[in-house]
Amino acid sequence: MIPYSRTGRMTLKGTLTGHSIALFNLFTSAVEELDGITDGEFSLTGTPEFPILNGRMAIQEGTAHLPAADIHLTHLNANATVVNSKVQIHQLNGEWLGVRTPPQTNRMAISGSLDLTKAFADIGSIPMNIVIQPGKFFLSYPGLIQGKVDLRDCAIQGVLSIRRLPSGKIQTEGPHIQAGIALAETSVFLPKAEREKDKLANPTLNISVDFGQNVRLVGGDVTNLIATDLTNLVLNMEVEGENLRITGPWSEPLMIGSLALPKGSIHILGREFIIVPSAAQESF
């Protein structure tokens, strides 16, 4: 048996060639099916609690699956360097496709930095500054959103905190997500019940949303029709508006702005109420 110490010194050097990136599948459940043609080298020194990583890595024609969001990535090309555990992502692009993206393939590109200096401490933290390049996506997440999303800008900044609880579970918080989004030919679904606590970090949001053509707000299958919470309405409405601000934590977001509901229907207490366009109202 080899004794293990979180404070013991270590020195490890290696190279990454061929499909050796697939070895990382053994050490994390956050990414699955990781593969690709790899070229890189690294050195790992310091202690298990505060490792010091240096090196570089390039990946061509890679693949990966992110199970938390059910995202399948293909044609991944990446180029990154690490200096004293600070990662600089010079290039990371690929295609996002699968059951969550019919009927089109979404192309994405990411760059930025991560600081892994304290990532493995008992109360770990990963400062980050990630930029996702603008792009047009089609998303299909039942009960959340389905349709076209135009991502105009997106930055993920701040600190991802990782706390290892005595029970062995991992608790995460942060960082901040700032984005501009335009929706068109899209259905946005209200939650049917109280949302289950997310397994991912609870980021702070600062998002601006524009509602274009044929955007609908849909909700239903609820049990308490007396409460004032919108989730207790059965509705199907067309939505129009610009610059709706969504701020605050992901678990309890605050929405600020004005929306128009030109047409649609609301079912409540067994009755249906129809919203008709203003021009049609003149006939009543």
GROMACS .gro file of C-alpha atoms in nm:
model
  284
    1MET     CA    1   0.000   0.000   0.000
    2ILE     CA    2   0.131   0.345  -0.093
    3PRO     CA    3   0.051   0.607   0.172
    4TYR     CA    4  -0.142   0.912   0.048
    5SER     CA    5  -0.090   1.264   0.178
    6ARG     CA    6  -0.262   1.583   0.058
    7THR     CA    7   0.048   1.778   0.162
    8GLY     CA    8   0.316   1.547   0.018
    9ARG     CA    9   0.528   1.681  -0.268
   10MET     CA   10   0.494   1.533  -0.615
   11THR     CA   11   0.657   1.560  -0.956
   12LEU     CA   12   0.499   1.423  -1.271
   13LYS     CA   13   0.577   1.489  -1.636
   14GLY     CA   14   0.420   1.349  -1.948
   15THR     CA   15   0.322   1.389  -2.309
   16LEU     CA   16  -0.014   1.354  -2.478
   17THR     CA   17  -0.027   1.201  -2.826
   18GLY     CA   18  -0.272   1.010  -3.039
   19HIS     CA   19  -0.604   0.964  -2.859
   20SER     CA   20  -0.457   0.993  -2.509
   21ILE     CA   21  -0.706   1.269  -2.418
   22ALA     CA   22  -0.956   0.985  -2.368
   23LEU     CA   23  -0.776   0.898  -2.043
   24PHE     CA   24  -0.946   1.196  -1.878
   25ASN     CA   25  -1.274   1.002  -1.894
   26LEU     CA   26  -1.141   0.801  -1.599
   27PHE     CA   27  -1.112   1.105  -1.371
   28THR     CA   28  -1.433   1.303  -1.422
   29SER     CA   29  -1.804   1.244  -1.469
   30ALA     CA   30  -1.867   1.602  -1.585
   31VAL     CA   31  -1.743   1.510  -1.934
   32GLU     CA   32  -1.805   1.177  -2.105
   33GLU     CA   33  -1.693   1.023  -2.435
   34LEU     CA   34  -1.400   1.264  -2.454
   35ASP     CA   35  -1.177   1.179  -2.749
   36GLY     CA   36  -0.975   1.339  -3.025
   37ILE     CA   37  -0.630   1.360  -3.184
   38THR     CA   38  -0.411   1.508  -2.912
   39ASP     CA   39  -0.075   1.679  -2.910
   40GLY     CA   40   0.057   1.815  -2.582
   41GLU     CA   41   0.289   1.798  -2.287
   42PHE     CA   42   0.252   1.875  -1.918
   43SER     CA   43   0.427   1.882  -1.582
   44LEU     CA   44   0.254   1.846  -1.245
   45THR     CA   45   0.432   1.955  -0.926
   46GLY     CA   46   0.334   2.087  -0.583
   47THR     CA   47   0.100   1.890  -0.355
   48PRO     CA   48  -0.229   1.703  -0.419
   49GLU     CA   49  -0.416   1.984  -0.242
   50PHE     CA   50  -0.237   2.263  -0.432
   51PRO     CA   51  -0.099   2.112  -0.754
   52ILE     CA   52   0.095   2.326  -0.998
   53LEU     CA   53   0.023   2.247  -1.360
   54ASN     CA   54   0.221   2.365  -1.662
   55GLY     CA   55   0.196   2.259  -2.024
   56ARG     CA   56   0.013   2.292  -2.352
   57MET     CA   57  -0.247   2.093  -2.541
   58ALA     CA   58  -0.402   2.090  -2.887
   59ILE     CA   59  -0.698   1.875  -2.991
   60GLN     CA   60  -0.825   1.808  -3.342
   61GLU     CA   61  -1.154   1.650  -3.449
   62GLY     CA   62  -1.252   1.581  -3.090
   63THR     CA   63  -1.578   1.465  -2.938
   64ALA     CA   64  -1.735   1.506  -2.594
   65HIS     CA   65  -2.063   1.466  -2.410
   66LEU     CA   66  -2.167   1.698  -2.125
   67PRO     CA   67  -2.430   1.490  -1.941
   68ALA     CA   68  -2.551   1.769  -1.710
   69ALA     CA   69  -2.691   1.960  -2.010
   70ASP     CA   70  -2.720   1.663  -2.249
   71ILE     CA   71  -2.485   1.833  -2.495
   72HIS     CA   72  -2.301   1.631  -2.760
   73LEU     CA   73  -2.002   1.804  -2.919
   74THR     CA   74  -1.820   1.695  -3.236
   75HIS     CA   75  -1.548   1.833  -3.463
   76LEU     CA   76  -1.384   1.989  -3.158
   77ASN     CA   77  -1.065   2.184  -3.219
   78ALA     CA   78  -0.884   2.333  -2.919
   79ASN     CA   79  -0.558   2.502  -2.836
   80ALA     CA   80  -0.467   2.588  -2.476
   81THR     CA   81  -0.164   2.661  -2.259
   82VAL     CA   82  -0.118   2.633  -1.883
   83VAL     CA   83   0.130   2.838  -1.679
   84ASN     CA   84   0.138   2.780  -1.302
   85SER     CA   85  -0.214   2.630  -1.311
   86LYS     CA   86  -0.357   2.924  -1.504
   87VAL     CA   87  -0.522   2.801  -1.822
   88GLN     CA   88  -0.546   3.017  -2.130
   89ILE     CA   89  -0.793   2.886  -2.387
   90HIS     CA   90  -0.676   3.032  -2.716
   91GLN     CA   91  -0.928   2.842  -2.924
   92LEU     CA   92  -1.213   2.602  -2.857
   93ASN     CA   93  -1.469   2.550  -3.129
   94GLY     CA   94  -1.689   2.270  -3.247
   95GLU     CA   95  -2.038   2.158  -3.344
   96TRP     CA   96  -2.319   2.094  -3.100
   97LEU     CA   97  -2.578   1.849  -3.224
   98GLY     CA   98  -2.809   1.574  -3.111
   99VAL     CA   99  -3.158   1.538  -2.966
  100ARG     CA  100  -3.131   1.883  -2.804
  101THR     CA  101  -3.055   2.065  -3.130
  102PRO     CA  102  -3.287   1.941  -3.407
  103PRO     CA  103  -3.317   2.018  -3.692
  104GLN     CA  104  -2.980   2.190  -3.726
  105THR     CA  105  -2.620   2.170  -3.608
  106ASN     CA  106  -2.516   2.450  -3.376
  107ARG     CA  107  -2.164   2.585  -3.422
  108MET     CA  108  -1.994   2.737  -3.121
  109ALA     CA  109  -1.662   2.902  -3.035
  110ILE     CA  110  -1.516   2.976  -2.690
  111SER     CA  111  -1.206   3.150  -2.559
  112GLY     CA  112  -1.088   3.274  -2.221
  113SER     CA  113  -0.905   3.177  -1.906
  114LEU     CA  114  -0.938   2.960  -1.596
  115ASP     CA  115  -0.732   2.975  -1.276
  116LEU     CA  116  -0.694   2.625  -1.127
  117THR     CA  117  -0.456   2.733  -0.847
  118LYS     CA  118  -0.709   2.653  -0.570
  119ALA     CA  119  -0.941   2.419  -0.757
  120PHE     CA  120  -0.855   2.114  -0.545
  121ALA     CA  121  -0.855   2.274  -0.199
  122ASP     CA  122  -1.120   2.172   0.058
  123ILE     CA  123  -1.298   2.497  -0.026
  124GLY     CA  124  -1.195   2.521  -0.388
  125SER     CA  125  -1.236   2.812  -0.624
  126ILE     CA  126  -1.188   2.859  -0.997
  127PRO     CA  127  -1.174   3.222  -1.117
  128MET     CA  128  -1.277   3.237  -1.481
  129ASN     CA  129  -1.325   3.472  -1.771
  130ILE     CA  130  -1.490   3.288  -2.060
  131VAL     CA  131  -1.630   3.444  -2.377
  132ILE     CA  132  -1.875   3.256  -2.599
  133GLN     CA  133  -1.880   3.394  -2.951
  134PRO     CA  134  -2.213   3.511  -3.100
  135GLY     CA  135  -2.407   3.248  -3.289
  136LYS     CA  136  -2.749   3.125  -3.394
  137PHE     CA  137  -2.872   2.811  -3.219
  138PHE     CA  138  -3.173   2.585  -3.223
  139LEU     CA  139  -3.249   2.438  -2.879
  140SER     CA  140  -3.492   2.168  -2.775
  141TYR     CA  141  -3.517   2.126  -2.398
  142PRO     CA  142  -3.866   1.995  -2.306
  143GLY     CA  143  -4.029   2.200  -2.034
  144LEU     CA  144  -3.779   2.485  -2.080
  145ILE     CA  145  -3.735   2.612  -2.436
  146GLN     CA  146  -3.772   2.498  -2.796
  147GLY     CA  147  -3.685   2.709  -3.096
  148LYS     CA  148  -3.436   2.958  -3.237
  149VAL     CA  149  -3.198   3.145  -3.007
  150ASP     CA  150  -2.972   3.420  -3.140
  151LEU     CA  151  -2.684   3.460  -2.894
  152ARG     CA  152  -2.552   3.812  -2.949
  153ASP     CA  153  -2.291   3.811  -2.674
  154CYS     CA  154  -2.210   3.599  -2.372
  155ALA     CA  155  -1.945   3.619  -2.102
  156ILE     CA  156  -1.900   3.396  -1.797
  157GLN     CA  157  -1.694   3.577  -1.536
  158GLY     CA  158  -1.621   3.551  -1.167
  159VAL     CA  159  -1.543   3.265  -0.934
  160LEU     CA  160  -1.682   2.914  -0.935
  161SER     CA  161  -1.669   2.801  -0.571
  162ILE     CA  162  -1.647   2.431  -0.487
  163ARG     CA  163  -1.712   2.319  -0.130
  164ARG     CA  164  -1.665   1.957  -0.027
  165LEU     CA  165  -1.922   1.879   0.243
  166PRO     CA  166  -1.859   1.628   0.527
  167SER     CA  167  -2.115   1.398   0.365
  168GLY     CA  168  -1.889   1.375   0.060
  169LYS     CA  169  -2.123   1.576  -0.163
  170ILE     CA  170  -1.999   1.878  -0.356
  171GLN     CA  171  -2.169   2.217  -0.329
  172THR     CA  172  -2.102   2.480  -0.596
  173GLU     CA  173  -2.179   2.851  -0.639
  174GLY     CA  174  -2.126   3.124  -0.901
  175PRO     CA  175  -2.006   3.267  -1.136
  176HIS     CA  176  -2.176   3.556  -1.326
  177ILE     CA  177  -2.333   3.509  -1.670
  178GLN     CA  178  -2.389   3.816  -1.886
  179ALA     CA  179  -2.558   3.771  -2.221
  180GLY     CA  180  -2.775   3.926  -2.489
  181ILE     CA  181  -3.032   3.694  -2.648
  182ALA     CA  182  -3.295   3.728  -2.921
  183LEU     CA  183  -3.572   3.470  -2.960
  184ALA     CA  184  -3.776   3.393  -3.272
  185GLU     CA  185  -4.013   3.108  -3.360
  186THR     CA  186  -3.962   2.982  -3.009
  187SER     CA  187  -4.174   2.838  -2.728
  188VAL     CA  188  -4.071   2.922  -2.371
  189PHE     CA  189  -4.224   2.690  -2.110
  190LEU     CA  190  -4.316   2.784  -1.756
  191PRO     CA  191  -4.220   2.522  -1.496
  192LYS     CA  192  -4.501   2.280  -1.410
  193ALA     CA  193  -4.402   2.261  -1.044
  194GLU     CA  194  -4.136   2.379  -0.807
  195ARG     CA  195  -3.807   2.333  -0.986
  196GLU     CA  196  -3.572   2.071  -0.859
  197LYS     CA  197  -3.248   2.213  -0.725
  198ASP     CA  198  -2.990   2.219  -1.000
  199LYS     CA  199  -2.686   1.996  -0.975
  200LEU     CA  200  -2.477   2.261  -1.146
  201ALA     CA  201  -2.350   2.582  -0.993
  202ASN     CA  202  -2.607   2.850  -0.912
  203PRO     CA  203  -2.477   3.137  -1.129
  204THR     CA  204  -2.578   3.502  -1.106
  205LEU     CA  205  -2.755   3.620  -1.420
  206ASN     CA  206  -2.752   3.948  -1.611
  207ILE     CA  207  -2.930   3.867  -1.935
  208SER     CA  208  -3.113   4.085  -2.185
  209VAL     CA  209  -3.382   3.914  -2.396
  210ASP     CA  210  -3.556   4.042  -2.710
  211PHE     CA  211  -3.872   3.864  -2.828
  212GLY     CA  212  -3.907   3.848  -3.206
  213GLN     CA  213  -4.167   3.686  -3.428
  214ASN     CA  214  -4.375   3.389  -3.316
  215VAL     CA  215  -4.248   3.361  -2.959
  216ARG     CA  216  -4.495   3.188  -2.730
  217LEU     CA  217  -4.515   3.153  -2.353
  218VAL     CA  218  -4.658   2.815  -2.260
  219GLY     CA  219  -4.752   2.672  -1.920
  220GLY     CA  220  -4.985   2.410  -1.782
  221ASP     CA  221  -5.049   2.091  -1.587
  222VAL     CA  222  -5.064   2.264  -1.251
  223THR     CA  223  -5.244   2.177  -0.929
  224ASN     CA  224  -5.302   2.499  -0.733
  225LEU     CA  225  -5.506   2.749  -0.933
  226ILE     CA  226  -5.567   2.987  -0.642
  227ALA     CA  227  -5.211   3.107  -0.584
  228THR     CA  228  -5.086   3.416  -0.764
  229ASP     CA  229  -4.775   3.245  -0.903
  230LEU     CA  230  -4.781   3.245  -1.286
  231THR     CA  231  -4.692   2.878  -1.283
  232ASN     CA  232  -5.048   2.817  -1.161
  233LEU     CA  233  -5.196   2.937  -1.490
  234VAL     CA  234  -5.259   2.720  -1.794
  235LEU     CA  235  -5.167   2.947  -2.081
  236ASN     CA  236  -5.049   2.972  -2.439
  237MET     CA  237  -4.964   3.328  -2.537
  238GLU     CA  238  -4.770   3.511  -2.802
  239VAL     CA  239  -4.510   3.744  -2.650
  240GLU     CA  240  -4.354   4.063  -2.787
  241GLY     CA  241  -4.100   4.292  -2.628
  242GLU     CA  242  -3.743   4.414  -2.610
  243ASN     CA  243  -3.473   4.428  -2.347
  244LEU     CA  244  -3.637   4.213  -2.081
  245ARG     CA  245  -3.375   4.198  -1.806
  246ILE     CA  246  -3.324   3.874  -1.616
  247THR     CA  247  -3.104   3.929  -1.312
  248GLY     CA  248  -3.015   3.761  -0.984
  249PRO     CA  249  -2.938   3.396  -0.902
  250TRP     CA  250  -3.040   3.121  -1.143
  251SER     CA  251  -3.253   2.959  -0.869
  252GLU     CA  252  -3.451   3.281  -0.802
  253PRO     CA  253  -3.426   3.512  -1.104
  254LEU     CA  254  -3.581   3.859  -1.117
  255MET     CA  255  -3.734   3.984  -1.444
  256ILE     CA  256  -3.760   4.356  -1.520
  257GLY     CA  257  -3.917   4.504  -1.832
  258SER     CA  258  -4.234   4.530  -2.037
  259LEU     CA  259  -4.396   4.262  -2.250
  260ALA     CA  260  -4.694   4.272  -2.484
  261LEU     CA  261  -4.930   3.975  -2.516
  262PRO     CA  262  -5.108   4.040  -2.848
  263LYS     CA  263  -5.294   3.711  -2.860
  264GLY     CA  264  -5.330   3.377  -2.692
  265SER     CA  265  -5.539   3.197  -2.433
  266ILE     CA  266  -5.555   3.146  -2.057
  267HIS     CA  267  -5.731   2.853  -1.888
  268ILE     CA  268  -5.813   2.904  -1.522
  269LEU     CA  269  -6.079   2.755  -1.293
  270GLY     CA  270  -6.210   2.546  -1.580
  271ARG     CA  271  -6.272   2.841  -1.813
  272GLU     CA  272  -6.088   2.964  -2.121
  273PHE     CA  273  -6.016   3.331  -2.181
  274ILE     CA  274  -5.904   3.438  -2.529
  275ILE     CA  275  -5.674   3.734  -2.594
  276VAL     CA  276  -5.740   3.876  -2.941
  277PRO     CA  277  -5.541   4.138  -3.138
  278SER     CA  278  -5.642   4.501  -3.084
  279ALA     CA  279  -5.782   4.527  -3.438
  280ALA     CA  280  -6.019   4.236  -3.372
  281GLN     CA  281  -6.136   4.390  -3.044
  282GLU     CA  282  -6.310   4.668  -3.238
  283SER     CA  283  -6.573   4.421  -3.356
  284PHE     CA  284  -6.691   4.354  -3.000
   0.00000   0.00000   0.00000
